[in-house]
PDB file of C-alpha atoms in Angstrom:
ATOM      1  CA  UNK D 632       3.498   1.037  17.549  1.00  0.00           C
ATOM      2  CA  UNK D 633       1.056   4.129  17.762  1.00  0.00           C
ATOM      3  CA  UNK D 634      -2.154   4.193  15.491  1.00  0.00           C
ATOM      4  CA  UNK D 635      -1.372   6.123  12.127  1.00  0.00           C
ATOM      5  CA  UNK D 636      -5.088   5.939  11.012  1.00  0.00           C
ATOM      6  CA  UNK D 637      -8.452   5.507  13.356  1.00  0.00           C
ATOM      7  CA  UNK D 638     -12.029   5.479  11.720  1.00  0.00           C
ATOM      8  CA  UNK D 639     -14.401   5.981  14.450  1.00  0.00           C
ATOM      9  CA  UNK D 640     -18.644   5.321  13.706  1.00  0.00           C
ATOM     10  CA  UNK D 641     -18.065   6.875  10.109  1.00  0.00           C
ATOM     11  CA  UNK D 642     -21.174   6.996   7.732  1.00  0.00           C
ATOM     12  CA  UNK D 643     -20.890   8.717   4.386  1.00  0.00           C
ATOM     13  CA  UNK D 644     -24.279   9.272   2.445  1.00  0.00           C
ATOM     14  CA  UNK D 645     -23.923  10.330  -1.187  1.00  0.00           C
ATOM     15  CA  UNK D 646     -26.497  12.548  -2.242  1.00  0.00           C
ATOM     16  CA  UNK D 647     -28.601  13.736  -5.512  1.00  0.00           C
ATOM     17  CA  UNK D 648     -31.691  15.535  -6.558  1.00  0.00           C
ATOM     18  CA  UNK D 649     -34.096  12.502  -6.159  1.00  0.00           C
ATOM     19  CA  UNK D 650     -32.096   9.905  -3.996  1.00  0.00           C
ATOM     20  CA  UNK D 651     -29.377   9.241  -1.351  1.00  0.00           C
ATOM     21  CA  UNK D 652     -27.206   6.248  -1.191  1.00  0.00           C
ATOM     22  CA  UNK D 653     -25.475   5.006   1.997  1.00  0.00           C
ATOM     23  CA  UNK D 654     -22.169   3.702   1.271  1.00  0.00           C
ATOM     24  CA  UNK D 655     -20.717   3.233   4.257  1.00  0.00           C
ATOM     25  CA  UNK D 656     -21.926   2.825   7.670  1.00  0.00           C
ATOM     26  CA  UNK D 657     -20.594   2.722  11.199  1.00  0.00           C
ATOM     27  CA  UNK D 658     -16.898   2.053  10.144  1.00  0.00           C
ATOM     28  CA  UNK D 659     -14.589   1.921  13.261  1.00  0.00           C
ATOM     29  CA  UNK D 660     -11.488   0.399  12.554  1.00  0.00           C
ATOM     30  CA  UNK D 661      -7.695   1.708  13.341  1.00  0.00           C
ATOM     31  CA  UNK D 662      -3.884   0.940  11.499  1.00  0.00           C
ATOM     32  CA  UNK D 663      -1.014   0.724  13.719  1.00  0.00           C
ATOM     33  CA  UNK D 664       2.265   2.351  12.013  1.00  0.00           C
ATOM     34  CA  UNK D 665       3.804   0.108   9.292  1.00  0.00           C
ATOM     35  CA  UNK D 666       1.089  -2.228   9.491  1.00  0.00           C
ATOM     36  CA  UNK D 667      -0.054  -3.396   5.736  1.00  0.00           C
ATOM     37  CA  UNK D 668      -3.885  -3.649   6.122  1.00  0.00           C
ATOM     38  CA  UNK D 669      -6.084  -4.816   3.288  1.00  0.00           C
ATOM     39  CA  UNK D 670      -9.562  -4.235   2.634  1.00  0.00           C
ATOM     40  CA  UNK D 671     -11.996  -7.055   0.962  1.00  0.00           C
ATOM     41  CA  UNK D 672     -15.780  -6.836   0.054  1.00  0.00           C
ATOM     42  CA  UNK D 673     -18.349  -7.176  -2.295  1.00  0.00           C
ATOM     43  CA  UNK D 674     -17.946  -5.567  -5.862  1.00  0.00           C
ATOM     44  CA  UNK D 675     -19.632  -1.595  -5.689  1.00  0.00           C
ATOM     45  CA  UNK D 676     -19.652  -1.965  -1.226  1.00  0.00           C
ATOM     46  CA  UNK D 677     -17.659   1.420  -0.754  1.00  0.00           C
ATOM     47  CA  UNK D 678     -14.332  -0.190  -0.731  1.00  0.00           C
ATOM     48  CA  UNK D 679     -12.975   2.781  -2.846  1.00  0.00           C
ATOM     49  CA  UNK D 680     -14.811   5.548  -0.862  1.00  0.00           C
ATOM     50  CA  UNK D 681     -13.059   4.429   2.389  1.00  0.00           C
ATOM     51  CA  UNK D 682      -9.593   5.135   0.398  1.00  0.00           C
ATOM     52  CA  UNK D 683     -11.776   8.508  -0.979  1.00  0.00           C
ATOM     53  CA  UNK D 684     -12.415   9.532   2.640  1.00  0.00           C
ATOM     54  CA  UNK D 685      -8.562   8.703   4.036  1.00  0.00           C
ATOM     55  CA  UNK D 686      -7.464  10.662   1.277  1.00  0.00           C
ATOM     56  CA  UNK D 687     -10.032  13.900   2.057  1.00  0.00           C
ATOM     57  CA  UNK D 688     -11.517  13.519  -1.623  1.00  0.00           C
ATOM     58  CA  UNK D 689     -14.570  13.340   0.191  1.00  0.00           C
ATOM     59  CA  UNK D 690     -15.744  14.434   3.839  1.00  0.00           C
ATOM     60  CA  UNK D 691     -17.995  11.732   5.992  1.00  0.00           C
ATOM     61  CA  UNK D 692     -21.377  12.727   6.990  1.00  0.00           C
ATOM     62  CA  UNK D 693     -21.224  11.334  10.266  1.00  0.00           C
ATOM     63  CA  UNK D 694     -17.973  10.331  12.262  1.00  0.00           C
ATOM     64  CA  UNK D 695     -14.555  11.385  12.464  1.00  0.00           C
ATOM     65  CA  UNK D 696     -11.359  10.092  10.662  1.00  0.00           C
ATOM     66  CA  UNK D 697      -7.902  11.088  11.844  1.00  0.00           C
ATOM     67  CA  UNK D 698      -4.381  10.472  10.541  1.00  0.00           C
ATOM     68  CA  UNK D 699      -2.143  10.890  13.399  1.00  0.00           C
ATOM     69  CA  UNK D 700       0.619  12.860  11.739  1.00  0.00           C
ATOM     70  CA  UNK D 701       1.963  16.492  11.583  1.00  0.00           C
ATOM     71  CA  UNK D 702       3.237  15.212   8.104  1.00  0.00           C
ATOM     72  CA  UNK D 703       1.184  17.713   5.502  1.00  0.00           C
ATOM     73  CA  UNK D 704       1.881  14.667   2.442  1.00  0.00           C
ATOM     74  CA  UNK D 705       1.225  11.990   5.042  1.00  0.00           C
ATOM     75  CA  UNK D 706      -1.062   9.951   2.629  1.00  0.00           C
ATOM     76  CA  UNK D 707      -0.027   8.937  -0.526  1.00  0.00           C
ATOM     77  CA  UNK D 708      -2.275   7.755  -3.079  1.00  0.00           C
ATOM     78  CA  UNK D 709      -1.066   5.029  -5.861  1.00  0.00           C
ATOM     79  CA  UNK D 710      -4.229   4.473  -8.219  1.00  0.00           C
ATOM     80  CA  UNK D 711      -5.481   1.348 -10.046  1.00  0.00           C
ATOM     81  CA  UNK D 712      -3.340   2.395 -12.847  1.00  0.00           C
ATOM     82  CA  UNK D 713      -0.148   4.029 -12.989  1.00  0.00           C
ATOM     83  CA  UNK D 714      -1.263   7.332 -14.865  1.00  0.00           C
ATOM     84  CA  UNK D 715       2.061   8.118 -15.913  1.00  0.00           C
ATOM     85  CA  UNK D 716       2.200  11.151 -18.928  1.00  0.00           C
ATOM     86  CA  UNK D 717       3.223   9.737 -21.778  1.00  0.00           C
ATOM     87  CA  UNK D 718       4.976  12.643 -22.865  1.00  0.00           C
ATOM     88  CA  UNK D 719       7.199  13.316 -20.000  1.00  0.00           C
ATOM     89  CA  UNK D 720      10.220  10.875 -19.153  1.00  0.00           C
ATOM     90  CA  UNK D 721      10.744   8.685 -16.635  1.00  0.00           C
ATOM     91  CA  UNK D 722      12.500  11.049 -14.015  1.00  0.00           C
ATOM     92  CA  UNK D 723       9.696  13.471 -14.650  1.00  0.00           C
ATOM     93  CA  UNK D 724       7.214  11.367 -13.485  1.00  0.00           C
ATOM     94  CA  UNK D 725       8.691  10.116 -10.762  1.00  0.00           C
ATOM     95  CA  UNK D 726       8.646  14.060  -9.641  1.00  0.00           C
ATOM     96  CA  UNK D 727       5.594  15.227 -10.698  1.00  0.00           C
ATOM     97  CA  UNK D 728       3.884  15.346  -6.953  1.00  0.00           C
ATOM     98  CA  UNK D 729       7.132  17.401  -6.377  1.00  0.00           C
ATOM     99  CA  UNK D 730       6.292  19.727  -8.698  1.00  0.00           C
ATOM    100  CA  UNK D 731       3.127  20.217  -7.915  1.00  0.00           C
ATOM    101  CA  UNK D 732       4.257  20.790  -4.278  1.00  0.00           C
ATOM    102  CA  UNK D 733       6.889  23.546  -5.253  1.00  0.00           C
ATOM    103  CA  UNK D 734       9.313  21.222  -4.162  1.00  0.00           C
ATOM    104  CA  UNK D 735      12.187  20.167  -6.064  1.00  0.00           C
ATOM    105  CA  UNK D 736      14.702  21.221  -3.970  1.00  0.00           C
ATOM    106  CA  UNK D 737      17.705  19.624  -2.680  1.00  0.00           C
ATOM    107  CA  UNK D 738      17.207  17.200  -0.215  1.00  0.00           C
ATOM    108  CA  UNK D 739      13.790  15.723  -1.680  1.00  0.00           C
ATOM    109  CA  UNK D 740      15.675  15.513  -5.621  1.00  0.00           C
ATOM    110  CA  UNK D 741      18.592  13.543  -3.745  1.00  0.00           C
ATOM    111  CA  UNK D 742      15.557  11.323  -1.732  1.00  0.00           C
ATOM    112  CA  UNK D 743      14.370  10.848  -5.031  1.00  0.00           C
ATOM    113  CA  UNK D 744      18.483  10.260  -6.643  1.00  0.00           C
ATOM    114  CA  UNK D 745      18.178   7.109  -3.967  1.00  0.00           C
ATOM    115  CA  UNK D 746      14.924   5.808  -4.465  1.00  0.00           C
ATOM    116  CA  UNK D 747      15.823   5.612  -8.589  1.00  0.00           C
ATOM    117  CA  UNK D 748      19.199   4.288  -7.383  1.00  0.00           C
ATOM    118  CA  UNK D 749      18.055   1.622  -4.853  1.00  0.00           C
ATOM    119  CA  UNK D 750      14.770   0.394  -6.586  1.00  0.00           C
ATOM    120  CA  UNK D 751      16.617  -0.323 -10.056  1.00  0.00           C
ATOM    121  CA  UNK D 752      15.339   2.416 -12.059  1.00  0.00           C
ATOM    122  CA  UNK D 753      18.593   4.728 -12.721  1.00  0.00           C
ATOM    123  CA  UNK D 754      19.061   3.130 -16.310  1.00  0.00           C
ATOM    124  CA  UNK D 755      15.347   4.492 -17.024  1.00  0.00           C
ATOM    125  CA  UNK D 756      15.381   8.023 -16.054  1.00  0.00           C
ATOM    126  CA  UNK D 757      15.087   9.305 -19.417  1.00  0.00           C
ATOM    127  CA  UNK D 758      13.316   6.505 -20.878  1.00  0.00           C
ATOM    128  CA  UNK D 759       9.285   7.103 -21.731  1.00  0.00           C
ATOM    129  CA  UNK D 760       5.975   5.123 -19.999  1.00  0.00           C
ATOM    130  CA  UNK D 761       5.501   3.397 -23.461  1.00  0.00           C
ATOM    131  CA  UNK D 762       8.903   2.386 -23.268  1.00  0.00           C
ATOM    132  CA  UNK D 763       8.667   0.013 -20.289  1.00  0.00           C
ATOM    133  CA  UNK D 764       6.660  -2.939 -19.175  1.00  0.00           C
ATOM    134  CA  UNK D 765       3.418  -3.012 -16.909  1.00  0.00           C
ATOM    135  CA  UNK D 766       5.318  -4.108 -14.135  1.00  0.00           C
ATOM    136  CA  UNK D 767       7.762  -1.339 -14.382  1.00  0.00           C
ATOM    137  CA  UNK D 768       5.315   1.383 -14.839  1.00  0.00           C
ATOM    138  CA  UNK D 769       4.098   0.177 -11.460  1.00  0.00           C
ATOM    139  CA  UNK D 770       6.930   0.564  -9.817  1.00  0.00           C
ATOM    140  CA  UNK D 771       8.027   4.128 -11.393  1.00  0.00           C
ATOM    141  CA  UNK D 772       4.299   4.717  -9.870  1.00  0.00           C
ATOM    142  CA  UNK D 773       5.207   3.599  -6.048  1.00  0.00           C
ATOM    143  CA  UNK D 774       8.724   5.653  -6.552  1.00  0.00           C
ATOM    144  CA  UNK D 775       6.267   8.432  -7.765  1.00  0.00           C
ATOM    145  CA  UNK D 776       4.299   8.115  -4.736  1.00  0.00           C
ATOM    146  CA  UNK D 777       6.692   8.077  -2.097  1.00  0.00           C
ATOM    147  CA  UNK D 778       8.820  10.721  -3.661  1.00  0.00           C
ATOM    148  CA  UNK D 779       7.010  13.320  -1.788  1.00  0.00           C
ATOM    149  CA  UNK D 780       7.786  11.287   1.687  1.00  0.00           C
ATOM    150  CA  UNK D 781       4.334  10.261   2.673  1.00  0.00           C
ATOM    151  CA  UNK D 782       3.770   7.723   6.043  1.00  0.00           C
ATOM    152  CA  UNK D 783       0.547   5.789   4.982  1.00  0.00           C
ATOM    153  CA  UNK D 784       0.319   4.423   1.029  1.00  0.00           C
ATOM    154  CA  UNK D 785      -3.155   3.977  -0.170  1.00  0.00           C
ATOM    155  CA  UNK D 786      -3.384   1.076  -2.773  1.00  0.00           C
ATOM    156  CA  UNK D 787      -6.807   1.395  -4.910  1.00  0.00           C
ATOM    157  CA  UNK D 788      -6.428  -2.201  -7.195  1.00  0.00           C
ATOM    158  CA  UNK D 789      -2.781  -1.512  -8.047  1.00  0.00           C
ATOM    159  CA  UNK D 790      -2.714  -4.646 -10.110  1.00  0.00           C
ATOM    160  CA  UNK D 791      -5.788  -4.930 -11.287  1.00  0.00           C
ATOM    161  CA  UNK D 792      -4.819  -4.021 -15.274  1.00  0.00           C
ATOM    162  CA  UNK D 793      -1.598  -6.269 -15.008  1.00  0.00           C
ATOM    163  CA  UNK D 794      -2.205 -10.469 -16.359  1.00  0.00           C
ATOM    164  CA  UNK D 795      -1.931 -12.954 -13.516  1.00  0.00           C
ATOM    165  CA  UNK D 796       1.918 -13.584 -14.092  1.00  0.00           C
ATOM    166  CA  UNK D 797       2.973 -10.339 -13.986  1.00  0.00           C
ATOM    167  CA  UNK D 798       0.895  -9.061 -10.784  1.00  0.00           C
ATOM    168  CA  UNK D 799       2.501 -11.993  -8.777  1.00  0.00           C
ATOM    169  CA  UNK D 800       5.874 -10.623  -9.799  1.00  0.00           C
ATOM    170  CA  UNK D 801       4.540  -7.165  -9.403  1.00  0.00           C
ATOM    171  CA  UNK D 802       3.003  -7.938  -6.129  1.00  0.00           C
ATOM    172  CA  UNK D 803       6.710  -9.067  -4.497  1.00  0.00           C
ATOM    173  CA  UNK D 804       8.227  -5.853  -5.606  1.00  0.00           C
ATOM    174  CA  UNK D 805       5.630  -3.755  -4.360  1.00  0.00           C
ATOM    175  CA  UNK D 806       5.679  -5.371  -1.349  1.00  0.00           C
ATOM    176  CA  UNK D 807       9.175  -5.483  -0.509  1.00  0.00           C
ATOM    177  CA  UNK D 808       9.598  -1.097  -1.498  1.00  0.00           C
ATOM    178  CA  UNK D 809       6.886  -0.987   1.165  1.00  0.00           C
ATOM    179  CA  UNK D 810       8.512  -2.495   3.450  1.00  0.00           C
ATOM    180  CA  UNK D 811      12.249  -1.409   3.264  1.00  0.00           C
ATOM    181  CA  UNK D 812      10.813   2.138   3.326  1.00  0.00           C
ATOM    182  CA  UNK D 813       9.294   1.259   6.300  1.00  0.00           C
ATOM    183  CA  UNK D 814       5.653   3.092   5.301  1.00  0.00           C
ATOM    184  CA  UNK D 815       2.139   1.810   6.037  1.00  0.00           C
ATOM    185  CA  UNK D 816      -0.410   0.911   3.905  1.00  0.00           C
ATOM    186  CA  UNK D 817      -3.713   0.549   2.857  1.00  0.00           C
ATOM    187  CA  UNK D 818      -4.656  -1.572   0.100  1.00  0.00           C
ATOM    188  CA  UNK D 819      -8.290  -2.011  -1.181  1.00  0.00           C
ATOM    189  CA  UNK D 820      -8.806  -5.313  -3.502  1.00  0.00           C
ATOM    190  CA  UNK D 821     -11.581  -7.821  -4.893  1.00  0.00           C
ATOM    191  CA  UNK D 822      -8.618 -10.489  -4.815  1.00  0.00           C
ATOM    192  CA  UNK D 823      -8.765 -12.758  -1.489  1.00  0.00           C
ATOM    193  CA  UNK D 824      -5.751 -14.036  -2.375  1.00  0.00           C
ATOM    194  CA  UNK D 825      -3.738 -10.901  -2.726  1.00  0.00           C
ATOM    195  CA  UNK D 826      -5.103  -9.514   0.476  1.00  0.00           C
ATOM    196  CA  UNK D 827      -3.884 -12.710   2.166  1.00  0.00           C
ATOM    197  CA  UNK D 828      -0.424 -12.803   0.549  1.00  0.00           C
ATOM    198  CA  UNK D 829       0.328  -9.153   1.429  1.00  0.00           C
ATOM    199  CA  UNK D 830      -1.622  -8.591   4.580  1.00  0.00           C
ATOM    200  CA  UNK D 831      -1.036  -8.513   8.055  1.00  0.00           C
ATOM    201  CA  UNK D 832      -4.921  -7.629   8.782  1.00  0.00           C
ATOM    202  CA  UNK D 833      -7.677  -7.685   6.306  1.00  0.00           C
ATOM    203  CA  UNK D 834     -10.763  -5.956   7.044  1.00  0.00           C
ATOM    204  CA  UNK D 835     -14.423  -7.767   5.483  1.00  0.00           C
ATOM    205  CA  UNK D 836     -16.419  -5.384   4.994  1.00  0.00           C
ATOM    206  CA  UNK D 837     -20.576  -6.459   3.741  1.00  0.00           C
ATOM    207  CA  UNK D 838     -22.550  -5.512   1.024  1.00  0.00           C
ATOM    208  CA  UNK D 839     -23.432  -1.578   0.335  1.00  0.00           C
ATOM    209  CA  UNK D 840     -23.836  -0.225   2.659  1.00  0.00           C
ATOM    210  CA  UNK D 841     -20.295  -1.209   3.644  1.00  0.00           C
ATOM    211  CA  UNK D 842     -19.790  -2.435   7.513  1.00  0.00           C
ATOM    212  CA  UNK D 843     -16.801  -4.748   8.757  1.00  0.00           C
ATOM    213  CA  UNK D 844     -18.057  -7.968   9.151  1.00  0.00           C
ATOM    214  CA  UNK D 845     -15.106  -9.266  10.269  1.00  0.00           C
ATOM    215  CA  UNK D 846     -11.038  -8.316  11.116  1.00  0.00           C
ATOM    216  CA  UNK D 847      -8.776 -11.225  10.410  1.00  0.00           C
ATOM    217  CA  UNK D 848      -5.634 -11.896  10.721  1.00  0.00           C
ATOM    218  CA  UNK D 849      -3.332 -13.382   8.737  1.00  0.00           C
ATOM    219  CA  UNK D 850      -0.074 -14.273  11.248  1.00  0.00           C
ATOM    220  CA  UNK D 851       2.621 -14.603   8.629  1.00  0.00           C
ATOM    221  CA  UNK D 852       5.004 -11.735   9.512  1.00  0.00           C
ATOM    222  CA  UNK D 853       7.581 -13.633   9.297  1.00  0.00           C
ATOM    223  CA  UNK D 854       7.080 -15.091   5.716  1.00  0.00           C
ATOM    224  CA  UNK D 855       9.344 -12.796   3.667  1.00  0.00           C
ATOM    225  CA  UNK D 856       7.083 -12.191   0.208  1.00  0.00           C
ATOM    226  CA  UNK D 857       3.594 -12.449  -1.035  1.00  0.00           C
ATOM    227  CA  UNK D 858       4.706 -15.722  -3.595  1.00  0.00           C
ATOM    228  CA  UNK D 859       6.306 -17.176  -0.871  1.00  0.00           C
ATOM    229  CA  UNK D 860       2.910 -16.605   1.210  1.00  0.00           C
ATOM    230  CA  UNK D 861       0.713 -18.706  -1.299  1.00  0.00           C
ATOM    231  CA  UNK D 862       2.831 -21.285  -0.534  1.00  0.00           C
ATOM    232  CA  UNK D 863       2.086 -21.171   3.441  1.00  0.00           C
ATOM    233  CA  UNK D 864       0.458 -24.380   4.989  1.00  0.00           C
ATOM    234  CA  UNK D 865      -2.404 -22.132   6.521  1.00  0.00           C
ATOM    235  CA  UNK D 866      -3.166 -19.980   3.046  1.00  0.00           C
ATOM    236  CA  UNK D 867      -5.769 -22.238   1.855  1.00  0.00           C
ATOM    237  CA  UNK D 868      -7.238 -22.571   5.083  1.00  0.00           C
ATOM    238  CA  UNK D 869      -7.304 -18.939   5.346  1.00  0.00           C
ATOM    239  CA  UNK D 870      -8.569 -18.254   1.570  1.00  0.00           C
ATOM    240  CA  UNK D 871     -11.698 -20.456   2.434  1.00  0.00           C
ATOM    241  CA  UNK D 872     -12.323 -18.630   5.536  1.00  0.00           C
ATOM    242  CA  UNK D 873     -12.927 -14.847   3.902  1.00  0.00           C
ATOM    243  CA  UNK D 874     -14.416 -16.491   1.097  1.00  0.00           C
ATOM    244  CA  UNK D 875     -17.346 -17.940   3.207  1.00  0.00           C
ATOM    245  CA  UNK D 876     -17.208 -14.222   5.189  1.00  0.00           C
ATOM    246  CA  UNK D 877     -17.874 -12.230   2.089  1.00  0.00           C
ATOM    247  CA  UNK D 878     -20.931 -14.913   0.872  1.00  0.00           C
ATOM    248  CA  UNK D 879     -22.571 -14.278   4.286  1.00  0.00           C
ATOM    249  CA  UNK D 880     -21.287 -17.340   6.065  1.00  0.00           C
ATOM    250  CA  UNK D 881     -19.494 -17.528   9.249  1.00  0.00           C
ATOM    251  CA  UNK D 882     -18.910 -14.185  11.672  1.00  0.00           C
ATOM    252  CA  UNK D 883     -22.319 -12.007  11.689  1.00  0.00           C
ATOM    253  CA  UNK D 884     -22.462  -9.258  10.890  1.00  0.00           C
ATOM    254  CA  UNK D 885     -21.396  -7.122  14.366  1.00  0.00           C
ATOM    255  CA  UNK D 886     -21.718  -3.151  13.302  1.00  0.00           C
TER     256      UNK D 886
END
């Protein structure tokens, strides 16, 4: 699989009349195509502004960051909470980025006719946000995101405003769109475990300013969803391991 994503030495430095904070410092890190990557740190270490930078919200001040794709909409961005108008239906929503784009046309509305159709949604087109649980706000949100055909999903806390039962359920169907679609993502969290159950690499990144401290690995490709992940004989063993990383212990700091 090629890379879809390569940091290479990227600083960013934000700026103001009477101070300058370093948020990030000699990141180099790469994600191969349809790998899920997550990204753990310290609450405040830049974990947002990496997604900010992907994203070209922000430029770096030093570095360079590439996404390897001729693909205009190649990164999609799903936020920490769904954002969906309240005054616009369902179907609306989910084709919002389309409209933006000038693009409801043929071939992406039918795209979008399967996604509804395949993802459960079809008997909530013309429902309304306020209508519908957390959990399926989040996924009207995903549908939203990949509507316009993007190749790398950026995850900022997806779950974050959901309680603890529904994010596990939430997490699974997440998940498993991500995958069927075949797409590659980014997630940034403060939740070990999440990172762990959805994973296939997780990035540690230190204290502001942020630098990987460590890339691990979490070798359960072939367990089928994040519940069924918790339940792995090496998740514990794994959970104890980035929690000692992100208090300091362990793998020093290399960057």
């Amino acid at each position: 699989m090629r890379d879809i994503l390569t940091f290479d030495n990227v600083g960013m430095i934000y700026y103001t009349d009477t101070q300058e904070t370093i948020a990030v410092k000699k990141l180099t890190f790469s994600v191969r195509q349809g790998e899920f990557v997550a990204i753990i740190g310290p609450s405040g270490c830049g974990k947002t502004t990496i997604l900010s930078l992907v994203s070209q919200l922000i430029k770096p001040t030093e570095g360079s960051i590439t996404v390897h794709s001729d693909n205009p909409n190649a990164v999609g961005y799903m936020l920490q909470r769904d954002h969906l108008f309240q005054w616009r239906d369902i179907y609306s929503n989910i084709t919002l980025g389309l409209e933006i784009q000038h693009k409801l046309n043929g071939d992406n509305l039918r795209y979008v006719d399967s996604l509804i159709e395949k993802y459960g949604l079809k008997d909530f087109v013309k429902h309304y946000p306020s209508q519908l649980s957390g959990g399926m706000r989040q996924r009207v949100a995903l549908i939203r995101t990949l509507a316009t055909m993007p190749e790398l999903l950026l995850l900022d806390e997806p779950f974050s405003a959901l309680d603890y039962q529904t994010r596990l359920s939430v997490c699974d169907d997440v998940y498993s769109i991500i995958k069927n679609e075949h797409k590659t993502a980014l997630l940034v969290t403060h939740d070990i475990s999440e990172a762990i159950s959805m994973a296939d690499k997780i990035l540690v990144l230190s204290a502001r300013p942020a630098t990987i401290v460590a890339q691990h690995d979490t070798n359960m490709k072939d367990v089928p969803t994040p519940l069924l992940r918790r339940k792995h004989p090496t998740f514990s063993q794994q959970f104890d391991k980035l929690y000692r990383l992100l208090n300091g212990e362990g793998i020093a700091n290399e960057n």
